[in-house]
Amino acid sequence: MPGDQELFDAVLQADRDRVIAAVRAGVDGGTPVSSLLMDCMVPAMREIGDRFAAGELFIPEMLFAARAMQAGLDIVEPLLGDSDHGSLGRVAVGTVKGDMHDIGKNLVVMMLKGGGYRVTDLGVDCSLETYEAAVAEGSTVLCCSALLTSTMTYMKQVVGRFQKDPAVKVIVGGAPVTRAFAEDIGADGFAEHASEATRVVSACLAGSAPAR
Amino acid sequence: MSGEGDGAMERLYAERLARYTTAMRNGRPDMVPIRPFVAEFTARHAGFTCQEVTHDYDKAFEAARRCAVDFDWDAVVSNMVYVWTGLTQAMGLRYYGVPGIDVPPDVGFQYLEPGDDGAFMRADEYDELIADPTAFLYNVWLPRVSSEVMQPGEASSYRGNLALVKGAMAMMQYFGAFGTQNARLRCESGTVSAIAGIFKAPFDILADKLRGYVGLCMDMCEQPSKVLEACEALMPHLYHVAKTTADPLQQVPIGYWMHRGCVPFVSPDQFASHYWPTVRPIIEELWRHGHQTLFYAEGDWKHHLESFRELPDQSIVYHVDQADVFDVHERLGDKFCLSGGIPNFLLAHRPASEVRDFCKKVIDVVAADGGYIMDASAIMQHDTRGENLAAMTECTREYGVYSGGTSSPPATPIVAEGSLSAHGGSATRPGQCVEWAKKAASLPVLEGDADLVEEVWNNIDSLGNVFIWQWLLSF
């Protein structure tokens, strides 16, 4: 790994103080901030995602690591140029119309930020207009969350709205949402857990969407 | 209604009660009982909006009774749209999205979990909670969850005083109405009220109502011993609520609403160190007192079924939500009755023929030897189709008949007082708010019947305890 091993380890071990110290040391030592982010912090969060997928880590540890990552991002982000931070893509995340639940959505936001994406948190109760505005502002991936079977059907409207726009991908997830439902409504991707969101977004942007 | 009609309805009730309780004790009744957890579906069926049944509990009760009359169900919950906004509005509760106010009129009410920075209990307040949970709830928690109630030390206000009076009286009114509702279900449709009482795990209470899930996750990494102490401090109080709200006849189970104690919301180690050790003793003690607990296992608890097997045979009814009902049957079916497992997606979005096919398979496999209650996976909201629920009901009646089944009243376990009846070190005992000793110290020397004075004090004081713990658990 070309980056700072200490920073990578600190994120992996969810040690916020060490992350802050390592980022500051890197910045002071002249390491490009884009390298700190893309070569150290993002790979560490990917490793955490991989460990979650393998059943070695669980949501509390993931959240703890994401918080450590965020502490580093708080230092790095103001120093990044647009091209540095937006290089992976812009993603908008929201809970669909009629649904006020946000825990799952918040986890996805944290994981995607940790994955190096520029993330817009659209909040809850998101209408088509909210998603349209996010696309107008540059998001190319829309993540839709729902907790209720009675609200998840709104995802079909979001998918339908952007189905003819190849530049926009729609990913769905949430407790009642299944892969079969995602396929049924024609979503571009489905994430069973928040930790999968980064992988699914990456696959969508690479053109190998798992759910369509 | 004629006397003969009353008799027929009472016989139907007795048949259904025997069928339901026999299955719950993992026995083989005359046929598979049906006990759908219908919430906002009742509104759809009765022609009400979600707003109407949430704001007006008479309409919610009416909708539940209408379903009980129109469908051949053995048991229903008296009002699964449990959060009456008359109550929550009286107190100005901050954590509900209310139909017609915060969400559209035809969307069900929703719990709004505060963010990491807006939790109703701060990370440095564990010691205060542990020392006296009841006092903490009144002094710290209630003023934070209510837009009306003042913090201790703040000037009292007209609105704050009103909120407490209205909240308490509304709670009494609402709880009192359930007695009539249950009696009407019994005499108008011969339907059993499915559950009585409420329990939640200490860990879930911390996550749901105090620290918030994200906050609790951080605490599990930074101060896990404090979290465990808090869970242990909550145990005797939550046990007290469960036991005192349970069915005194010990026929129907206590509802245990399980939220975020399963993998991946916690790690297997955290389940083993925090969640399960502070739940298992309560379930066992309730069972020693003759009370079954209904595990409403929201989500998928497949990683923890072996832990649940540690419980005494028949002590719980295990409700299957997103887990594979066939897998759960293989792993728990010899010890406990199961319920649920019919996917809500099927009931809301697929043709009735698919519902019938799935129900038939569940009856053939899961219900084959008894110990199964037909129901959807999750509580049914207004997206459930009536024709699909009818298909589930008809299929169960058609295929779910046992030959040689018996229905006998459940045996009552031996009652034995255990350690959870003690107060667990809290400054205030479970069930009380201000100890008699403190009150007595402020009184002159009593003349006449001092025991009577103490008894009346304790009885009325316990209402203050009911009030605050019901807010925490039920609303």
XYZ file of N, CA and C in Angstrom, chain B residues 227-456:
690
model
N -22.893 -0.146 30.128
C -24.102 -0.605 29.444
C -24.646 -1.841 30.148
N -23.756 -2.738 30.511
C -24.211 -3.953 31.193
C -24.835 -3.614 32.549
N -24.196 -2.717 33.277
C -24.759 -2.299 34.576
C -26.152 -1.703 34.401
N -26.305 -0.924 33.358
C -27.610 -0.300 33.113
C -28.654 -1.362 32.768
N -28.270 -2.316 31.940
C -29.197 -3.406 31.599
C -29.616 -4.141 32.881
N -28.644 -4.404 33.732
C -28.952 -5.125 34.973
C -29.843 -4.296 35.898
N -29.617 -2.985 35.903
C -30.447 -2.114 36.749
C -31.885 -2.059 36.242
N -32.057 -2.166 34.922
C -33.404 -2.115 34.344
C -34.161 -3.429 34.540
N -33.432 -4.514 34.701
C -34.075 -5.844 34.730
C -35.250 -5.963 35.706
N -35.064 -5.666 36.999
C -36.178 -5.885 37.928
C -37.379 -4.998 37.621
N -37.129 -3.836 37.064
C -38.231 -2.928 36.730
C -39.019 -3.452 35.524
N -38.287 -3.918 34.514
C -38.969 -4.432 33.318
C -39.687 -5.738 33.636
N -39.092 -6.517 34.512
C -39.772 -7.730 34.973
C -41.069 -7.364 35.696
N -41.003 -6.365 36.543
C -42.180 -5.934 37.298
C -43.302 -5.510 36.345
N -42.950 -4.725 35.336
C -43.971 -4.281 34.374
C -44.581 -5.492 33.680
N -43.725 -6.412 33.237
C -44.236 -7.590 32.520
C -45.163 -8.405 33.423
N -44.748 -8.625 34.643
C -45.527 -9.499 35.537
C -46.848 -8.850 35.947
N -46.813 -7.558 36.204
C -48.030 -6.908 36.682
C -49.011 -6.584 35.558
N -48.558 -6.672 34.305
C -49.484 -6.437 33.195
C -49.892 -7.737 32.516
N -49.375 -8.854 33.005
C -49.665 -10.156 32.383
C -51.088 -10.606 32.672
N -51.523 -11.595 31.911
C -52.857 -12.173 32.085
C -52.927 -12.890 33.449
N -53.765 -12.424 34.362
C -53.825 -13.084 35.677
C -54.289 -14.540 35.588
N -55.006 -14.871 34.515
C -55.443 -16.270 34.336
C -54.366 -17.118 33.668
N -53.279 -16.494 33.261
C -52.135 -17.180 32.661
C -52.500 -17.945 31.393
N -53.439 -17.399 30.646
C -53.853 -18.080 29.412
C -53.141 -17.533 28.189
N -53.044 -16.223 28.083
C -52.420 -15.649 26.894
C -51.070 -15.048 27.271
N -50.159 -14.994 26.309
C -48.775 -14.628 26.648
C -48.541 -13.117 26.745
N -47.419 -12.805 27.365
C -46.936 -11.421 27.427
C -46.230 -11.104 26.102
N -46.535 -9.977 25.508
C -45.860 -9.587 24.268
C -44.455 -9.060 24.551
N -43.480 -9.655 23.883
C -42.071 -9.228 24.019
C -41.627 -8.772 22.643
N -41.443 -7.454 22.513
C -41.187 -6.838 21.206
C -39.686 -6.655 21.060
N -39.099 -7.484 20.202
C -37.633 -7.568 20.084
C -37.161 -6.691 18.921
N -36.161 -5.884 19.176
C -35.748 -4.935 18.135
C -34.337 -5.165 17.618
N -33.340 -4.705 18.370
C -32.011 -4.645 17.771
C -30.988 -5.452 18.556
N -31.387 -6.570 19.070
C -30.449 -7.379 19.836
C -29.846 -8.517 19.041
N -30.157 -8.560 17.747
C -29.692 -9.698 16.950
C -28.542 -9.285 16.038
N -27.760 -10.261 15.646
C -26.715 -10.065 14.632
C -27.386 -9.658 13.324
N -26.949 -8.644 12.597
C -25.693 -7.914 12.778
C -25.827 -6.614 13.578
N -27.019 -6.349 14.166
C -27.150 -5.110 14.947
C -26.251 -5.139 16.181
N -25.988 -6.341 16.677
C -24.958 -6.529 17.699
C -24.064 -7.661 17.223
N -22.905 -7.771 17.848
C -22.036 -8.903 17.520
C -22.486 -10.111 18.342
N -22.118 -11.320 17.935
C -22.463 -12.487 18.750
C -21.943 -12.356 20.183
N -20.763 -11.762 20.337
C -20.211 -11.585 21.688
C -21.070 -10.629 22.516
N -21.540 -9.571 21.877
C -22.380 -8.608 22.607
C -23.724 -9.220 22.977
N -24.264 -10.029 22.090
C -25.499 -10.745 22.443
C -25.259 -11.615 23.668
N -24.125 -12.294 23.669
C -23.828 -13.220 24.772
C -23.495 -12.492 26.073
N -22.890 -11.315 25.958
C -22.462 -10.627 27.184
C -23.526 -9.679 27.732
N -24.329 -9.088 26.857
C -25.251 -8.036 27.298
C -26.719 -8.393 27.088
N -27.054 -8.792 25.868
C -28.481 -8.925 25.548
C -29.120 -10.105 26.285
N -28.565 -11.259 26.056
C -29.242 -12.473 26.511
C -29.201 -12.660 28.039
N -28.063 -12.368 28.683
C -28.054 -12.563 30.142
C -29.007 -11.636 30.887
N -29.435 -10.564 30.251
C -30.360 -9.661 30.938
C -31.801 -9.850 30.452
N -32.017 -10.863 29.632
C -33.373 -11.238 29.211
C -33.749 -12.606 29.779
N -32.855 -13.550 29.618
C -33.176 -14.941 29.978
C -33.733 -15.096 31.399
N -33.115 -14.482 32.427
C -33.656 -14.682 33.783
C -35.085 -14.163 33.935
N -35.411 -13.130 33.183
C -36.768 -12.563 33.271
C -37.777 -13.530 32.660
N -37.440 -14.070 31.510
C -38.353 -15.014 30.851
C -38.550 -16.240 31.746
N -37.456 -16.700 32.330
C -37.548 -17.889 33.191
C -38.390 -17.612 34.433
N -38.230 -16.422 34.971
C -39.006 -16.131 36.186
C -40.490 -15.920 35.854
N -40.760 -15.294 34.735
C -42.161 -15.162 34.328
C -42.790 -16.538 34.161
N -42.023 -17.459 33.602
C -42.532 -18.810 33.390
C -42.768 -19.525 34.730
N -41.868 -19.264 35.674
C -42.074 -19.857 37.007
C -43.387 -19.362 37.616
N -43.781 -18.185 37.182
C -45.052 -17.632 37.670
C -46.213 -17.979 36.735
N -45.965 -18.830 35.782
C -47.045 -19.320 34.926
C -47.300 -18.513 33.680
N -46.430 -17.546 33.378
C -46.677 -16.670 32.231
C -45.782 -17.035 31.055
N -46.410 -17.346 29.940
C -45.646 -17.500 28.704
C -45.291 -16.111 28.171
N -44.208 -16.065 27.386
C -43.821 -14.817 26.724
C -43.837 -15.057 25.225
N -44.440 -14.137 24.497
C -44.443 -14.237 23.034
C -43.271 -13.436 22.489
N -42.291 -14.137 21.937
C -41.120 -13.492 21.336
C -41.504 -12.996 19.942
N -41.770 -11.700 19.831
C -42.016 -11.137 18.504
C -40.645 -10.784 17.926
N -40.075 -11.755 17.213
C -38.664 -11.677 16.807
C -38.528 -10.877 15.516
N -38.685 -9.563 15.662
C -38.610 -8.664 14.503
C -37.244 -8.771 13.838
N -37.256 -8.927 12.535
C -35.993 -9.121 11.813
C -35.709 -10.607 11.699
N -34.438 -10.946 11.782
C -34.031 -12.341 11.631
C -33.070 -12.703 12.768
N -33.514 -13.542 13.646
C -32.733 -13.911 14.841
C -32.117 -15.286 14.699
N -31.826 -15.693 13.467
C -31.364 -17.068 13.232
C -30.055 -17.385 13.965
N -29.252 -16.357 14.233
C -27.984 -16.614 14.921
C -28.170 -16.954 16.396
N -29.375 -16.770 16.902
C -29.563 -16.862 18.354
C -30.528 -17.967 18.776
N -30.929 -18.788 17.848
C -31.938 -19.804 18.186
C -31.413 -20.794 19.215
N -30.120 -21.072 19.168
C -29.563 -22.009 20.157
C -29.655 -21.422 21.566
N -29.488 -20.118 21.670
C -29.640 -19.479 22.986
C -31.083 -19.616 23.475
N -32.027 -19.426 22.577
C -33.433 -19.519 22.985
C -33.789 -20.940 23.438
N -33.064 -21.912 22.902
C -33.320 -23.302 23.313
C -32.975 -23.525 24.794
N -32.217 -22.589 25.381
C -31.875 -22.732 26.802
C -33.105 -22.548 27.695
N -34.147 -21.962 27.156
C -35.347 -21.688 27.962
C -36.156 -22.968 28.167
N -36.943 -23.019 29.244
C -37.752 -24.215 29.490
C -38.743 -24.497 28.357
N -38.993 -25.760 28.112
C -39.982 -26.153 27.109
C -41.291 -25.386 27.345
N -41.919 -24.927 26.281
C -43.240 -24.278 26.300
C -43.244 -22.882 26.925
N -42.111 -22.423 27.408
C -42.137 -21.157 28.145
C -42.360 -19.958 27.229
N -42.104 -20.152 25.938
C -42.313 -19.020 25.018
C -43.102 -19.478 23.790
N -43.680 -18.490 23.109
C -44.200 -18.671 21.752
C -43.270 -17.842 20.878
N -42.730 -18.457 19.839
C -41.723 -17.762 19.036
C -42.343 -17.323 17.710
N -42.426 -15.996 17.524
C -43.027 -15.469 16.300
C -41.943 -15.191 15.261
N -42.130 -15.761 14.085
C -41.119 -15.689 13.031
C -41.424 -14.522 12.101
N -40.476 -13.596 11.996
C -40.658 -12.461 11.087
C -39.917 -12.748 9.776
N -38.693 -12.245 9.642
C -38.006 -12.391 8.359
C -37.195 -13.678 8.249
N -37.114 -14.416 9.315
C -36.374 -15.677 9.255
C -37.157 -16.697 8.420
N -36.480 -17.770 8.056
C -37.110 -18.855 7.314
C -37.900 -19.720 8.303
N -39.212 -19.685 8.164
C -40.065 -20.368 9.151
C -39.801 -21.883 9.194
N -39.378 -22.426 8.077
C -39.109 -23.879 8.041
C -37.823 -24.201 8.810
N -36.838 -23.334 8.658
C -35.589 -23.501 9.404
C -35.834 -23.333 10.908
N -36.598 -22.319 11.263
C -36.880 -22.092 12.687
C -37.636 -23.291 13.261
N -38.555 -23.833 12.481
C -39.308 -25.009 12.944
C -38.364 -26.174 13.243
N -37.406 -26.379 12.354
C -36.456 -27.491 12.573
C -35.653 -27.290 13.843
N -35.327 -26.032 14.129
C -34.403 -25.751 15.238
C -35.099 -25.486 16.573
N -36.361 -25.048 16.523
C -37.054 -24.749 17.789
C -38.359 -25.512 17.983
N -38.855 -26.102 16.924
C -40.214 -26.642 16.937
C -40.470 -27.718 17.986
N -39.426 -28.431 18.399
C -39.645 -29.473 19.405
C -39.873 -28.887 20.798
N -39.458 -27.637 21.014
C -39.575 -27.035 22.349
C -40.702 -26.006 22.469
N -40.890 -25.233 21.383
C -41.796 -24.089 21.489
C -42.791 -24.050 20.337
N -43.928 -23.458 20.624
C -44.895 -23.138 19.573
C -44.329 -21.997 18.721
N -44.542 -22.059 17.417
C -44.162 -20.975 16.513
C -45.411 -20.286 15.990
N -45.251 -19.021 15.598
C -46.324 -18.337 14.882
C -45.708 -17.506 13.770
N -46.560 -17.128 12.813
C -46.105 -16.228 11.750
C -45.386 -16.929 10.624
N -44.534 -16.145 9.941
C -43.717 -16.696 8.863
C -44.330 -16.578 7.482
N -45.581 -16.080 7.376
C -46.170 -15.872 6.044
C -45.732 -14.474 5.577
N -44.940 -14.404 4.513
C -44.338 -13.107 4.144
C -45.368 -12.013 3.873
N -45.132 -10.841 4.448
C -46.046 -9.718 4.236
C -46.079 -9.279 2.778
N -44.946 -9.440 2.121
C -44.911 -9.075 0.700
C -45.927 -9.898 -0.090
N -46.018 -11.169 0.281
C -46.978 -12.077 -0.359
C -48.402 -11.582 -0.120
N -48.673 -11.213 1.123
C -50.026 -10.802 1.495
C -50.403 -9.450 0.894
N -49.404 -8.641 0.578
C -49.687 -7.295 0.074
C -49.611 -7.199 -1.450
N -48.768 -8.036 -2.055
C -48.456 -7.773 -3.465
C -48.608 -8.965 -4.404
N -48.929 -10.139 -3.897
C -49.004 -11.304 -4.776
C -50.440 -11.828 -4.836
N -50.749 -12.640 -5.848
C -52.117 -13.156 -5.955
C -52.460 -14.132 -4.824
N -53.762 -14.250 -4.550
C -54.234 -15.089 -3.442
C -53.784 -16.534 -3.595
N -53.653 -16.983 -4.836
C -53.247 -18.383 -5.057
C -51.856 -18.638 -4.470
N -50.971 -17.657 -4.577
C -49.621 -17.821 -4.005
C -49.675 -17.836 -2.474
N -50.579 -17.045 -1.932
C -50.745 -17.044 -0.466
C -51.201 -18.433 -0.011
N -52.182 -18.975 -0.705
C -52.691 -20.301 -0.344
C -51.583 -21.357 -0.442
N -50.820 -21.305 -1.509
C -49.757 -22.301 -1.694
C -48.750 -22.244 -0.552
N -48.378 -21.018 -0.174
C -47.377 -20.882 0.888
C -47.961 -21.333 2.228
N -49.193 -20.922 2.502
C -49.824 -21.310 3.775
C -49.948 -22.831 3.861
N -50.312 -23.453 2.753
C -50.480 -24.917 2.755
C -49.145 -25.600 3.080
N -48.083 -25.057 2.504
C -46.761 -25.635 2.772
C -46.393 -25.476 4.260
N -46.701 -24.317 4.806
C -46.405 -24.093 6.234
C -47.236 -25.051 7.095
N -48.493 -25.219 6.732
C -49.355 -26.137 7.506
C -48.811 -27.568 7.402
N -48.420 -27.955 6.192
C -47.925 -29.324 5.992
C -46.644 -29.594 6.778
N -45.774 -28.602 6.846
C -44.447 -28.840 7.433
C -44.371 -28.342 8.884
N -44.652 -27.060 9.067
C -44.433 -26.434 10.378
C -45.525 -26.829 11.374
N -46.763 -26.919 10.876
C -47.888 -27.184 11.784
C -48.220 -28.669 11.880
N -47.422 -29.493 11.251
C -47.798 -30.908 11.117
C -48.126 -31.573 12.457
N -47.357 -31.259 13.475
C -47.570 -31.906 14.777
C -48.151 -30.961 15.814
N -48.782 -29.905 15.371
C -49.299 -28.908 16.313
C -48.244 -27.864 16.592
N -48.523 -27.020 17.596
C -47.522 -26.022 17.985
C -47.247 -24.981 16.932
N -48.270 -24.600 16.172
C -48.095 -23.513 15.199
C -49.368 -22.669 15.170
N -49.180 -21.360 15.075
C -50.296 -20.408 14.961
C -50.124 -19.625 13.672
N -51.163 -19.651 12.838
C -51.095 -18.977 11.535
C -51.087 -17.461 11.701
N -50.137 -16.820 11.035
C -50.052 -15.351 11.056
C -49.033 -14.916 10.002
N -49.117 -13.652 9.656
C -48.106 -13.054 8.785
C -46.788 -12.953 9.536
N -45.748 -12.608 8.803
C -44.441 -12.433 9.429
C -44.434 -11.208 10.346
N -44.798 -10.075 9.777
C -44.777 -8.831 10.553
C -46.199 -8.317 10.726
N -46.350 -7.404 11.639
C -47.639 -6.733 11.851
C -48.161 -6.218 10.516
N -49.464 -6.439 10.287
C -50.002 -6.104 8.967
C -50.538 -4.678 8.919
N -49.981 -3.912 8.010
C -50.426 -2.535 7.822
C -51.444 -2.472 6.679
N -51.745 -1.267 6.267
C -52.859 -1.084 5.328
C -52.524 -1.501 3.900
N -51.296 -1.994 3.674
C -51.001 -2.494 2.331
C -51.433 -3.952 2.170
N -51.824 -4.613 3.247
C -52.257 -6.015 3.166
C -53.604 -6.086 2.442
N -53.705 -7.019 1.511
C -54.950 -7.151 0.755
C -55.936 -8.036 1.514
N -57.174 -7.577 1.590
C -58.197 -8.345 2.294
C -58.404 -9.723 1.700
N -58.381 -9.802 0.361
C -58.614 -11.097 -0.286
C -57.480 -12.076 0.030
N -56.279 -11.547 0.243
C -55.157 -12.428 0.584
C -55.238 -12.907 2.029
N -55.709 -12.036 2.893
C -55.901 -12.447 4.288
C -57.042 -13.457 4.369
N -58.058 -13.256 3.539
C -59.147 -14.238 3.480
C -58.616 -15.576 2.969
N -57.717 -15.523 1.994
C -57.139 -16.766 1.459
C -56.324 -17.472 2.532
N -55.552 -16.718 3.315
C -54.780 -17.313 4.409
C -55.719 -17.980 5.415
N -56.813 -17.307 5.722
C -57.773 -17.824 6.702
C -58.457 -19.091 6.182
N -58.969 -19.020 4.955
C -59.709 -20.159 4.392
C -58.801 -21.365 4.207
N -57.602 -21.122 3.745
C -56.656 -22.220 3.535
C -56.347 -22.916 4.872
N -56.197 -22.112 5.919
C -55.882 -22.691 7.230
C -57.051 -23.527 7.740
N -58.255 -23.038 7.540
C -59.422 -23.804 7.984
C -59.594 -25.079 7.145
N -59.237 -24.973 5.871
C -59.428 -26.114 4.970
C -58.386 -27.207 5.217
N -57.119 -26.793 5.332
C -56.043 -27.783 5.449
C -55.562 -27.999 6.883
N -55.873 -27.035 7.750
C -55.272 -27.080 9.081
C -56.082 -27.819 10.123
N -56.728 -28.922 9.738
C -57.529 -29.693 10.697
C -56.747 -30.931 11.099
N -56.627 -31.150 12.415
C -55.896 -32.315 12.921
C -56.871 -33.450 13.199
N -56.401 -34.640 12.994
C -57.202 -35.778 13.439
C -56.688 -36.181 14.817
N -57.610 -36.368 15.722
C -57.218 -36.795 17.068
C -56.571 -35.712 17.893
N -56.756 -34.451 17.483
C -56.199 -33.364 18.274
C -56.978 -33.172 19.564
N -56.323 -32.638 20.557
C -57.001 -32.400 21.829
C -56.800 -30.963 22.238
N -57.730 -30.486 22.995
C -57.594 -29.141 23.535
C -57.816 -29.194 25.030
N -56.780 -28.958 25.751
C -56.898 -29.015 27.199
C -56.347 -27.741 27.796
N -56.909 -27.314 28.909
C -56.375 -26.096 29.522
C -54.935 -26.294 29.947
N -54.104 -25.283 29.776
C -52.688 -25.435 30.092
C -52.442 -25.659 31.576
N -51.444 -26.496 31.851
C -51.045 -26.691 33.240
C -50.326 -25.450 33.734
N -50.550 -25.116 34.948
C -49.911 -23.933 35.521
C -48.621 -24.329 36.229
N -47.508 -23.730 35.849
C -46.265 -24.053 36.532
C -46.306 -23.636 38.004
N -45.405 -24.219 38.749
C -45.325 -23.892 40.171
C -44.804 -22.468 40.343
N -45.453 -21.742 41.187
C -45.040 -20.365 41.435
C -43.937 -20.338 42.486
N -42.868 -19.680 42.132
C -41.766 -19.556 43.091
C -41.180 -18.164 42.976
N -40.981 -17.535 44.060
C -40.442 -16.176 44.051
C -38.944 -16.239 43.792
N -38.456 -15.426 42.881
C -37.035 -15.452 42.554
C -36.370 -14.129 42.858
N -35.130 -14.031 42.466
C -34.339 -12.864 42.833
C -34.820 -11.587 42.142
N -35.491 -11.713 40.998
C -35.908 -10.514 40.290
C -36.999 -9.753 41.027
N -37.611 -10.391 42.005
C -38.619 -9.685 42.779
C -37.979 -8.663 43.705
N -36.698 -8.835 43.948
C -36.000 -7.824 44.738
C -35.774 -6.585 43.870
N -35.300 -5.505 44.445
C -35.246 -4.265 43.663
C -33.948 -4.089 42.900
N -33.031 -5.048 43.006
C -31.854 -5.010 42.153
C -30.910 -3.861 42.447
N -30.999 -3.288 43.611
C -30.059 -2.235 43.984
C -30.523 -0.837 43.657
N -31.649 -0.698 42.935
C -32.134 0.640 42.609
C -32.598 1.338 43.876
N -32.428 2.671 43.903
C -32.857 3.424 45.073
C -34.366 3.329 45.270
N -35.086 3.229 44.169
C -36.541 3.075 44.246
C -36.932 1.679 43.783
N -37.739 1.007 44.592
C -38.146 -0.357 44.243
C -38.978 -0.371 42.969
N -38.938 -1.497 42.244
C -39.864 -1.639 41.124
C -41.300 -1.466 41.619
N -42.082 -0.723 40.866
C -43.489 -0.550 41.227
C -43.755 0.659 42.101
N -42.720 1.338 42.538
C -42.925 2.493 43.417
C -42.244 3.724 42.850
N -42.578 4.876 43.415
C -41.886 6.118 43.055
C -41.281 6.773 44.298
N -42.112 6.957 45.307
C -41.631 7.528 46.577
C -41.922 6.500 47.668
N -40.872 5.990 48.257
C -41.032 4.937 49.260
C -41.837 5.447 50.460
N -42.615 4.541 51.011
C -43.430 4.880 52.168
C -42.576 5.447 53.309
N -41.390 4.903 53.499
C -40.549 5.354 54.609
C -40.244 6.851 54.495
N -40.032 7.286 53.246
C -39.749 8.718 53.053
C -40.985 9.555 53.348
N -42.114 9.064 52.911
C -43.356 9.796 53.164
C -43.656 9.817 54.664
N -43.484 8.658 55.293
C -43.820 8.547 56.722
C -42.985 9.509 57.558
N -41.753 9.717 57.129
C -40.869 10.608 57.881
C -41.383 12.049 57.889
N -42.221 12.373 56.915
C -42.731 13.743 56.828
C -44.074 13.899 57.544
N -44.594 12.806 58.088
C -45.914 12.854 58.733
C -45.770 12.903 60.246
N -46.782 13.405 60.945
C -46.766 13.295 62.409
C -46.936 11.830 62.807
N -46.746 11.531 64.074
C -46.950 10.155 64.543
C -48.383 9.742 64.225
N -48.519 8.600 63.549
C -49.841 8.198 63.081
C -50.656 7.572 64.202
N -51.922 7.884 64.185
C -52.834 7.257 65.135
C -53.761 6.349 64.349
N -54.410 5.460 65.034
C -55.349 4.560 64.360
C -54.610 3.521 63.543
N -55.145 3.231 62.337
C -54.622 2.133 61.512
C -53.476 2.649 60.620
N -52.259 2.555 61.081
C -51.104 3.046 60.316
C -50.883 2.210 59.060
N -51.210 0.911 59.147
C -51.034 0.045 57.967
C -51.927 0.497 56.818
N -53.120 0.947 57.175
C -54.055 1.414 56.139
C -53.485 2.633 55.418
N -52.905 3.529 56.182
C -52.315 4.731 55.577
C -51.183 4.326 54.632
N -50.366 3.403 55.102
C -49.239 2.947 54.272
C -49.740 2.245 53.006
N -50.749 1.405 53.173
C -51.261 0.639 52.022
C -51.824 1.580 50.955
N -52.592 2.561 51.405
C -53.182 3.495 50.435
C -52.072 4.310 49.759
